[in-house]
Amino acid sequence: MANMTDLTVVPTLLQAIRAALDLTQAEVAERLGVSFATVNRWEGGSNKPQKAQFAKIIALAEEAGVDVGDAPTAGGTVLSRKRGRQAKSATPTTKPMEQMLWDAACSIRGEKDAPKFKDYLLPLLFLKRLSDVFDDEIDRLADEYGDRDVALEIADNDHDLLRFYLPPEARWGVISGRVQFEWPDDDRGRSTRPRDIGEHLTKAVRAVVRHNPSLAGVIDVVDFSAERNGERDINPARLNGVVEAFSDPRYRLGLADVQPDFLGRSYEYLLRKFAEGSGQSAGEFFTPTEVGFLMARLLRPKPGQTCHDYACGSAGLLIKLQLVAKELDPTAKVPLKLYGQELQAESYAVARMNAIIHDMDVDLRRGDTMINPKFRTSSGALDKFDLVVANPMWNQPFDTSLFEDDPYDRFIKNGGATSGRGDWAWLQHTYSVLKDGGRAAVVLDTGAVTRGSGSKNEDRERNIRKWFVDHDLVEGVILMPDNLFYNTAAAGVIVVLNKRKTESKKGKITLVNASKRFTKGRPKNHLADADVVDVANLFNAGEDIEGGVAVISLEQAAGADYNLSPSRWAAAVNTDDAGDVGELLAELDSLNQQDAGLTSDLLKLLTPLTNVGVSR
C-alpha cells in the first residue's frame, strides 16, 4: 500500500485510475464525492487531498486494479496494474477519440450550439497536435544529445530542426497549468501574464504565428478573449474545460500516439458533427466523408498525379484522393501532388489545419476561382491537372458578363455562356483545367443534368450539356440519395468528365441510380462503406445492370434532348435485404397462430359479460 502521508503519488495515481476504468475527471470526482475542479487540481499537482480523501482514492485504485504498492514516490516508480488482470491499452481507438472531441465541443455551449464554435475548437485541437508533435521532436533531439534541457536549448536556438517551433507559452503543459512558466515583463516593466485562459490562448496562437509565419491566417483566426457588450464570447471557465478535456493523457496527439490518418478520421468526425448542426452554410466547408471516398474511388488516383479542387472547403476531397491512392498502391513512394483554392477565410484555415493534421502537403491558395483562378502558368494561362474533384456551390448565380468577357476563354468556346445558374459554368471551368488525358468528378444539383431538356425555348444550360455530350466528354452521372448533403435535403449528382475515354467507353455514358443506397440517419443519411465500393465498381465497370446502371449511347442522349438523369434511364433498387422467402412465410404463419391464440383468450375473458344485463 502506498504511504498514506506521501501525497506526491496522487497525480499519477488518478491518471492510472482513469485509464484503467475509462473515466473522465468529472466521473472520478463523482465517484470520490468531490467537485470536478478539485480532481483537476489534484491531478495537476496544484493541490493535495486530505487523508480521508486520499483513502477514497486508494480504495478506487484497488477497485480499478491499480497496484498502489508500487505507486510513484519521489523516486518516480511507475504505477502498475495488479497481477492477474490485463492492463488496459493506453492507445485510444477512433471511437473514444471522436467522442472526446465532440464532448469537448459540447462543453462550450452544449450539443445544440457546439457547431457555432468550430472556429474556436479546431485551432485549439490543432494547437494540441502541434504541441504534442513538438514534444516528440524534442524527445528525438534528447535521444541524440543525451539531455532534454539541452535539446530544448538547441531547438530554441535553431528552429529549423523542427517542422513547427512552439515558444514556451504555447506548449500544452504551460497552457494546461501542468508546467510552470515565468511570464516576462514588457518594456515598461509590467507583467505580461494573462488574466485567464482566454487571454493565454490568444497570446499562445499569436506567438506560434510569430515563429511560424506559414501558419498566419490558420491558427490565429479567432480571439479567445474576445468580448461583446462587455461579456466574453466564450466563458474562461468553459475554455478551461475544453483544455482539460484535450489534456486527458489517454488522448495524446503526438507522432508516437496517433497516425495522421487516425487523427484525421477523428478530425473529419468533428467536422461532420459541426456540419450536421450548421444548416445552410455547412456545404461551404465540408462534403460528406463517404461522398469524398466515392469520388476518389471513381477516379482511382495513381502515384504522382496532379490533383486539384478549385472550391476545396476543408480540403477533404483532396485528402481522400491521397488516402485512396495509398490504398490502391500501398508500396508507392511518390505521393499525389495536391492543389486547392478556397474563397472563405474560415474554410481556408480549416483546410490548412486538415492537411497538416493528415501530414499531407497541399498547395492551398485563397481566392474566387470563377473570377480569379490562382493556379496559373508563368504566361498567365490556367494550370492543368490530371484529376479534378469539386463540390462547388449549387445553382450559384453569376453575372453573365463574367462568362462573355472571360480572360481565360473558359466558356464561349466550350458550349457558350450560361444564364442564371452556374452549375455548367463550373463544369466548363473544370474542363479548362484538365490535362488532355484528365478526368474529373464534380458534385452538382440534380437539376443540372435535366434543366432545359424538352423545352420549346432554346435553353443555354441544355446547350452547354449538349456540347459536352456531343464532344464525348461525359463519362457518366451518378444520382445520390436524398438528404445526404449538409446544405440541402435534395439529392445531388456526381458528374464524371473524361477527356480521353478508353475504347470500351467511347461514345457511351454510364448512368448509375444510387438513390436508394443509403443508411438512414439523423439529421442526415449516410452511404455505407460497402455501398461506396459497390457504386464505384459498378460505374467503373460501365456495364448495363437491371435496376441500377444504364449505359446509353450519345445518340440515345441526343434523342432524349440531353436529359442525363440516371432516374430516367435506370430504375433504382432498394438494397435492403428482403430476407429468405421460406423464412418470411414461417414468420407469417407464426404470427397468424399468435393472433388466433390472443383472440381465443380474449373471448374467454369476455364470456362472463354476455350474461350480465344492462341497467338503465
Short mmCIF file of N, CA and C in Angstrom, two decimals, residues 341-451:
data_model
loop_
_atom_site.label_atom_id
_atom_site.label_comp_id
_atom_site.label_asym_id
_atom_site.label_seq_id
_atom_site.Cartn_x
_atom_site.Cartn_y
_atom_site.Cartn_z
N GLN A 341 -7.99 25.58 -54.01
CA GLN A 341 -8.30 27.00 -53.87
C GLN A 341 -9.61 27.13 -53.11
N GLU A 342 -9.66 28.11 -52.20
CA GLU A 342 -10.85 28.33 -51.37
C GLU A 342 -11.05 29.83 -51.16
N LEU A 343 -12.30 30.26 -51.26
CA LEU A 343 -12.62 31.67 -51.12
C LEU A 343 -12.73 32.11 -49.67
N GLN A 344 -13.47 31.34 -48.84
CA GLN A 344 -13.76 31.76 -47.47
C GLN A 344 -12.55 31.61 -46.57
N ALA A 345 -12.26 32.65 -45.78
CA ALA A 345 -11.08 32.63 -44.90
C ALA A 345 -11.17 31.52 -43.86
N GLU A 346 -12.36 31.32 -43.29
CA GLU A 346 -12.51 30.31 -42.25
C GLU A 346 -12.30 28.91 -42.82
N SER A 347 -12.86 28.65 -43.99
CA SER A 347 -12.70 27.35 -44.63
C SER A 347 -11.26 27.12 -45.05
N TYR A 348 -10.61 28.18 -45.53
CA TYR A 348 -9.20 28.08 -45.90
C TYR A 348 -8.36 27.67 -44.69
N ALA A 349 -8.65 28.26 -43.54
CA ALA A 349 -7.91 27.93 -42.31
C ALA A 349 -8.14 26.47 -41.93
N VAL A 350 -9.39 26.01 -42.04
CA VAL A 350 -9.70 24.61 -41.73
C VAL A 350 -8.96 23.68 -42.69
N ALA A 351 -8.89 24.06 -43.96
CA ALA A 351 -8.20 23.24 -44.96
C ALA A 351 -6.72 23.12 -44.62
N ARG A 352 -6.09 24.21 -44.23
CA ARG A 352 -4.68 24.17 -43.86
C ARG A 352 -4.47 23.25 -42.66
N MET A 353 -5.32 23.39 -41.65
CA MET A 353 -5.20 22.55 -40.46
C MET A 353 -5.42 21.08 -40.82
N ASN A 354 -6.43 20.82 -41.64
CA ASN A 354 -6.77 19.45 -42.02
C ASN A 354 -5.60 18.79 -42.75
N ALA A 355 -4.96 19.50 -43.65
CA ALA A 355 -3.83 18.95 -44.40
C ALA A 355 -2.66 18.64 -43.47
N ILE A 356 -2.37 19.55 -42.54
CA ILE A 356 -1.24 19.34 -41.63
C ILE A 356 -1.53 18.18 -40.68
N ILE A 357 -2.76 18.11 -40.18
CA ILE A 357 -3.12 17.02 -39.28
C ILE A 357 -3.02 15.68 -39.99
N HIS A 358 -3.34 15.62 -41.29
CA HIS A 358 -3.20 14.39 -42.07
C HIS A 358 -1.76 14.18 -42.55
N ASP A 359 -0.88 15.12 -42.21
CA ASP A 359 0.53 15.06 -42.61
C ASP A 359 0.64 14.97 -44.13
N MET A 360 -0.14 15.82 -44.81
CA MET A 360 -0.11 15.86 -46.27
C MET A 360 0.28 17.25 -46.74
N ASP A 361 1.02 17.29 -47.82
CA ASP A 361 1.45 18.55 -48.40
C ASP A 361 0.43 18.98 -49.46
N VAL A 362 -0.29 20.04 -49.15
CA VAL A 362 -1.31 20.55 -50.08
C VAL A 362 -1.01 22.02 -50.36
N ASP A 363 -0.90 22.37 -51.61
CA ASP A 363 -0.70 23.77 -52.01
C ASP A 363 -2.07 24.44 -52.02
N LEU A 364 -2.34 25.26 -50.99
CA LEU A 364 -3.65 25.90 -50.83
C LEU A 364 -3.52 27.40 -51.05
N ARG A 365 -4.48 27.95 -51.79
CA ARG A 365 -4.47 29.38 -52.07
C ARG A 365 -5.88 29.94 -51.91
N ARG A 366 -5.93 31.19 -51.49
CA ARG A 366 -7.23 31.84 -51.27
C ARG A 366 -7.63 32.66 -52.48
N GLY A 367 -8.93 32.63 -52.79
CA GLY A 367 -9.42 33.47 -53.87
C GLY A 367 -10.68 32.91 -54.50
N ASP A 368 -11.34 33.73 -55.30
CA ASP A 368 -12.55 33.35 -56.01
C ASP A 368 -12.16 32.70 -57.33
N THR A 369 -12.36 31.39 -57.43
CA THR A 369 -11.90 30.64 -58.60
C THR A 369 -12.55 31.13 -59.89
N MET A 370 -13.83 31.43 -59.85
CA MET A 370 -14.52 31.82 -61.08
C MET A 370 -13.99 33.15 -61.61
N ILE A 371 -13.67 34.07 -60.71
CA ILE A 371 -13.19 35.39 -61.12
C ILE A 371 -11.67 35.42 -61.23
N ASN A 372 -10.98 34.77 -60.28
CA ASN A 372 -9.53 34.87 -60.19
C ASN A 372 -8.90 33.53 -59.84
N PRO A 373 -8.85 32.59 -60.79
CA PRO A 373 -8.20 31.31 -60.52
C PRO A 373 -6.72 31.52 -60.22
N LYS A 374 -6.26 30.97 -59.10
CA LYS A 374 -4.91 31.27 -58.62
C LYS A 374 -3.83 30.41 -59.25
N PHE A 375 -4.21 29.24 -59.77
CA PHE A 375 -3.20 28.34 -60.32
C PHE A 375 -3.04 28.61 -61.82
N ARG A 376 -1.97 29.35 -62.12
CA ARG A 376 -1.71 29.76 -63.50
C ARG A 376 -0.24 29.56 -63.83
N THR A 377 0.03 29.44 -65.12
CA THR A 377 1.41 29.29 -65.59
C THR A 377 2.10 30.66 -65.60
N SER A 378 3.38 30.64 -65.87
CA SER A 378 4.14 31.90 -65.90
C SER A 378 3.63 32.82 -67.00
N SER A 379 3.00 32.26 -68.03
CA SER A 379 2.47 33.08 -69.12
C SER A 379 1.05 33.58 -68.83
N GLY A 380 0.47 33.14 -67.71
CA GLY A 380 -0.87 33.60 -67.34
C GLY A 380 -1.98 32.65 -67.72
N ALA A 381 -1.66 31.56 -68.40
CA ALA A 381 -2.68 30.58 -68.75
C ALA A 381 -3.02 29.73 -67.53
N LEU A 382 -4.15 29.04 -67.59
CA LEU A 382 -4.56 28.20 -66.47
C LEU A 382 -3.69 26.95 -66.38
N ASP A 383 -3.28 26.61 -65.15
CA ASP A 383 -2.60 25.33 -64.93
C ASP A 383 -3.57 24.19 -65.23
N LYS A 384 -3.04 23.06 -65.64
CA LYS A 384 -3.88 21.90 -65.93
C LYS A 384 -3.45 20.72 -65.06
N PHE A 385 -4.42 19.86 -64.73
CA PHE A 385 -4.20 18.79 -63.75
C PHE A 385 -4.69 17.45 -64.29
N ASP A 386 -4.14 16.38 -63.71
CA ASP A 386 -4.55 15.04 -64.11
C ASP A 386 -5.97 14.73 -63.63
N LEU A 387 -6.26 15.12 -62.39
CA LEU A 387 -7.56 14.83 -61.78
C LEU A 387 -8.11 16.11 -61.15
N VAL A 388 -9.43 16.27 -61.25
CA VAL A 388 -10.11 17.40 -60.60
C VAL A 388 -11.30 16.85 -59.82
N VAL A 389 -11.42 17.27 -58.58
CA VAL A 389 -12.60 16.95 -57.75
C VAL A 389 -13.14 18.26 -57.20
N ALA A 390 -14.46 18.36 -57.08
CA ALA A 390 -15.02 19.60 -56.54
C ALA A 390 -16.47 19.40 -56.15
N ASN A 391 -16.88 20.17 -55.19
CA ASN A 391 -18.30 20.29 -54.81
C ASN A 391 -18.59 21.77 -54.67
N PRO A 392 -18.72 22.47 -55.81
CA PRO A 392 -18.96 23.92 -55.77
C PRO A 392 -20.38 24.21 -55.31
N MET A 393 -20.64 25.46 -55.01
CA MET A 393 -21.98 25.86 -54.59
C MET A 393 -22.97 25.55 -55.70
N TRP A 394 -24.07 24.92 -55.33
CA TRP A 394 -25.09 24.54 -56.32
C TRP A 394 -25.92 25.74 -56.74
N ASN A 395 -26.28 25.78 -58.01
CA ASN A 395 -27.19 26.81 -58.54
C ASN A 395 -26.71 28.23 -58.23
N GLN A 396 -25.41 28.40 -58.21
CA GLN A 396 -24.86 29.72 -57.86
C GLN A 396 -25.13 30.73 -58.97
N PRO A 397 -25.68 31.90 -58.63
CA PRO A 397 -25.95 32.90 -59.66
C PRO A 397 -24.69 33.69 -60.03
N PHE A 398 -24.53 33.99 -61.29
CA PHE A 398 -23.40 34.79 -61.76
C PHE A 398 -23.90 35.82 -62.75
N ASP A 399 -23.20 36.92 -62.83
CA ASP A 399 -23.46 37.92 -63.86
C ASP A 399 -22.96 37.34 -65.19
N THR A 400 -23.81 37.33 -66.19
CA THR A 400 -23.45 36.71 -67.47
C THR A 400 -22.24 37.39 -68.13
N SER A 401 -21.97 38.62 -67.75
CA SER A 401 -20.81 39.32 -68.34
C SER A 401 -19.51 38.61 -67.97
N LEU A 402 -19.52 37.91 -66.83
CA LEU A 402 -18.34 37.17 -66.40
C LEU A 402 -17.98 36.10 -67.43
N PHE A 403 -19.00 35.45 -67.98
CA PHE A 403 -18.77 34.38 -68.94
C PHE A 403 -18.40 34.93 -70.32
N GLU A 404 -19.02 36.05 -70.67
CA GLU A 404 -18.82 36.59 -72.01
C GLU A 404 -17.47 37.27 -72.15
N ASP A 405 -16.93 37.80 -71.04
CA ASP A 405 -15.66 38.53 -71.10
C ASP A 405 -14.55 37.81 -70.34
N ASP A 406 -14.59 36.50 -70.30
CA ASP A 406 -13.64 35.73 -69.51
C ASP A 406 -12.24 35.78 -70.13
N PRO A 407 -11.22 36.24 -69.38
CA PRO A 407 -9.87 36.34 -69.94
C PRO A 407 -9.23 34.98 -70.19
N TYR A 408 -9.77 33.90 -69.62
CA TYR A 408 -9.18 32.57 -69.79
C TYR A 408 -9.94 31.74 -70.83
N ASP A 409 -10.95 32.35 -71.46
CA ASP A 409 -11.68 31.72 -72.56
C ASP A 409 -12.23 30.34 -72.18
N ARG A 410 -12.85 30.29 -70.99
CA ARG A 410 -13.36 29.00 -70.48
C ARG A 410 -14.76 28.66 -70.95
N PHE A 411 -15.53 29.67 -71.40
CA PHE A 411 -16.97 29.44 -71.56
C PHE A 411 -17.47 29.49 -73.00
N ILE A 412 -17.23 30.58 -73.69
CA ILE A 412 -17.82 30.79 -75.01
C ILE A 412 -17.43 29.67 -75.97
N LYS A 413 -16.16 29.25 -75.96
CA LYS A 413 -15.73 28.22 -76.91
C LYS A 413 -16.04 26.81 -76.43
N ASN A 414 -16.50 26.69 -75.18
CA ASN A 414 -16.79 25.36 -74.61
C ASN A 414 -18.28 25.21 -74.31
N GLY A 415 -19.12 25.57 -75.27
CA GLY A 415 -20.55 25.38 -75.10
C GLY A 415 -21.34 26.65 -74.97
N GLY A 416 -20.64 27.79 -74.78
CA GLY A 416 -21.33 29.07 -74.68
C GLY A 416 -21.53 29.54 -73.26
N ALA A 417 -22.05 30.73 -73.13
CA ALA A 417 -22.29 31.33 -71.81
C ALA A 417 -23.63 30.85 -71.27
N THR A 418 -23.63 30.47 -69.99
CA THR A 418 -24.87 30.07 -69.35
C THR A 418 -25.60 31.30 -68.83
N SER A 419 -26.80 31.10 -68.38
CA SER A 419 -27.56 32.20 -67.79
C SER A 419 -28.12 31.73 -66.46
N GLY A 420 -28.16 32.59 -65.51
CA GLY A 420 -28.74 32.23 -64.21
C GLY A 420 -27.82 31.35 -63.40
N ARG A 421 -28.13 30.05 -63.36
CA ARG A 421 -27.38 29.11 -62.53
C ARG A 421 -26.00 28.82 -63.11
N GLY A 422 -25.04 28.57 -62.19
CA GLY A 422 -23.66 28.39 -62.65
C GLY A 422 -23.15 26.97 -62.65
N ASP A 423 -24.06 25.96 -62.54
CA ASP A 423 -23.59 24.57 -62.44
C ASP A 423 -22.71 24.17 -63.63
N TRP A 424 -23.19 24.42 -64.85
CA TRP A 424 -22.40 24.03 -66.02
C TRP A 424 -21.22 24.96 -66.26
N ALA A 425 -21.29 26.16 -65.71
CA ALA A 425 -20.12 27.05 -65.78
C ALA A 425 -18.97 26.43 -64.98
N TRP A 426 -19.31 25.80 -63.85
CA TRP A 426 -18.27 25.11 -63.07
C TRP A 426 -17.70 23.94 -63.85
N LEU A 427 -18.53 23.22 -64.61
CA LEU A 427 -18.01 22.13 -65.42
C LEU A 427 -17.17 22.66 -66.58
N GLN A 428 -17.54 23.82 -67.11
CA GLN A 428 -16.71 24.43 -68.15
C GLN A 428 -15.33 24.81 -67.59
N HIS A 429 -15.32 25.33 -66.36
CA HIS A 429 -14.04 25.64 -65.73
C HIS A 429 -13.26 24.33 -65.50
N THR A 430 -13.97 23.30 -65.04
CA THR A 430 -13.33 22.01 -64.81
C THR A 430 -12.64 21.50 -66.07
N TYR A 431 -13.37 21.55 -67.18
CA TYR A 431 -12.82 21.10 -68.46
C TYR A 431 -11.56 21.90 -68.82
N SER A 432 -11.58 23.19 -68.51
CA SER A 432 -10.47 24.07 -68.88
C SER A 432 -9.20 23.81 -68.08
N VAL A 433 -9.34 23.18 -66.90
CA VAL A 433 -8.14 22.94 -66.09
C VAL A 433 -7.75 21.46 -66.07
N LEU A 434 -8.34 20.66 -66.97
CA LEU A 434 -7.97 19.26 -67.10
C LEU A 434 -6.91 19.09 -68.18
N LYS A 435 -5.93 18.23 -67.89
CA LYS A 435 -4.98 17.86 -68.93
C LYS A 435 -5.69 17.07 -70.02
N ASP A 436 -5.02 16.83 -71.13
CA ASP A 436 -5.65 16.14 -72.25
C ASP A 436 -6.19 14.77 -71.86
N GLY A 437 -5.51 14.07 -70.98
CA GLY A 437 -5.99 12.76 -70.56
C GLY A 437 -6.64 12.79 -69.19
N GLY A 438 -7.08 13.96 -68.77
CA GLY A 438 -7.57 14.13 -67.41
C GLY A 438 -9.00 13.68 -67.19
N ARG A 439 -9.33 13.40 -65.91
CA ARG A 439 -10.69 13.03 -65.52
C ARG A 439 -11.10 13.90 -64.34
N ALA A 440 -12.41 14.03 -64.17
CA ALA A 440 -12.92 14.87 -63.08
C ALA A 440 -14.20 14.28 -62.52
N ALA A 441 -14.44 14.53 -61.23
CA ALA A 441 -15.70 14.17 -60.59
C ALA A 441 -16.19 15.41 -59.84
N VAL A 442 -17.36 15.90 -60.23
CA VAL A 442 -17.89 17.15 -59.68
C VAL A 442 -19.31 16.91 -59.17
N VAL A 443 -19.59 17.37 -57.95
CA VAL A 443 -20.92 17.25 -57.36
C VAL A 443 -21.75 18.48 -57.73
N LEU A 444 -22.96 18.23 -58.25
CA LEU A 444 -23.84 19.32 -58.66
C LEU A 444 -25.27 19.02 -58.21
N ASP A 445 -26.11 20.04 -58.33
CA ASP A 445 -27.54 19.87 -58.09
C ASP A 445 -28.12 18.92 -59.14
N THR A 446 -29.08 18.10 -58.72
CA THR A 446 -29.68 17.11 -59.62
C THR A 446 -30.23 17.75 -60.90
N GLY A 447 -30.77 18.94 -60.78
CA GLY A 447 -31.37 19.60 -61.94
C GLY A 447 -30.38 19.96 -63.02
N ALA A 448 -29.10 19.95 -62.69
CA ALA A 448 -28.09 20.34 -63.68
C ALA A 448 -28.07 19.40 -64.89
N VAL A 449 -28.50 18.15 -64.70
CA VAL A 449 -28.44 17.19 -65.83
C VAL A 449 -29.77 17.06 -66.56
N THR A 450 -30.76 17.88 -66.18
CA THR A 450 -32.07 17.80 -66.84
C THR A 450 -32.60 19.14 -67.32
N ARG A 451 -32.19 20.21 -66.69
CA ARG A 451 -32.81 21.52 -66.99
C ARG A 451 -32.68 21.88 -68.48
#
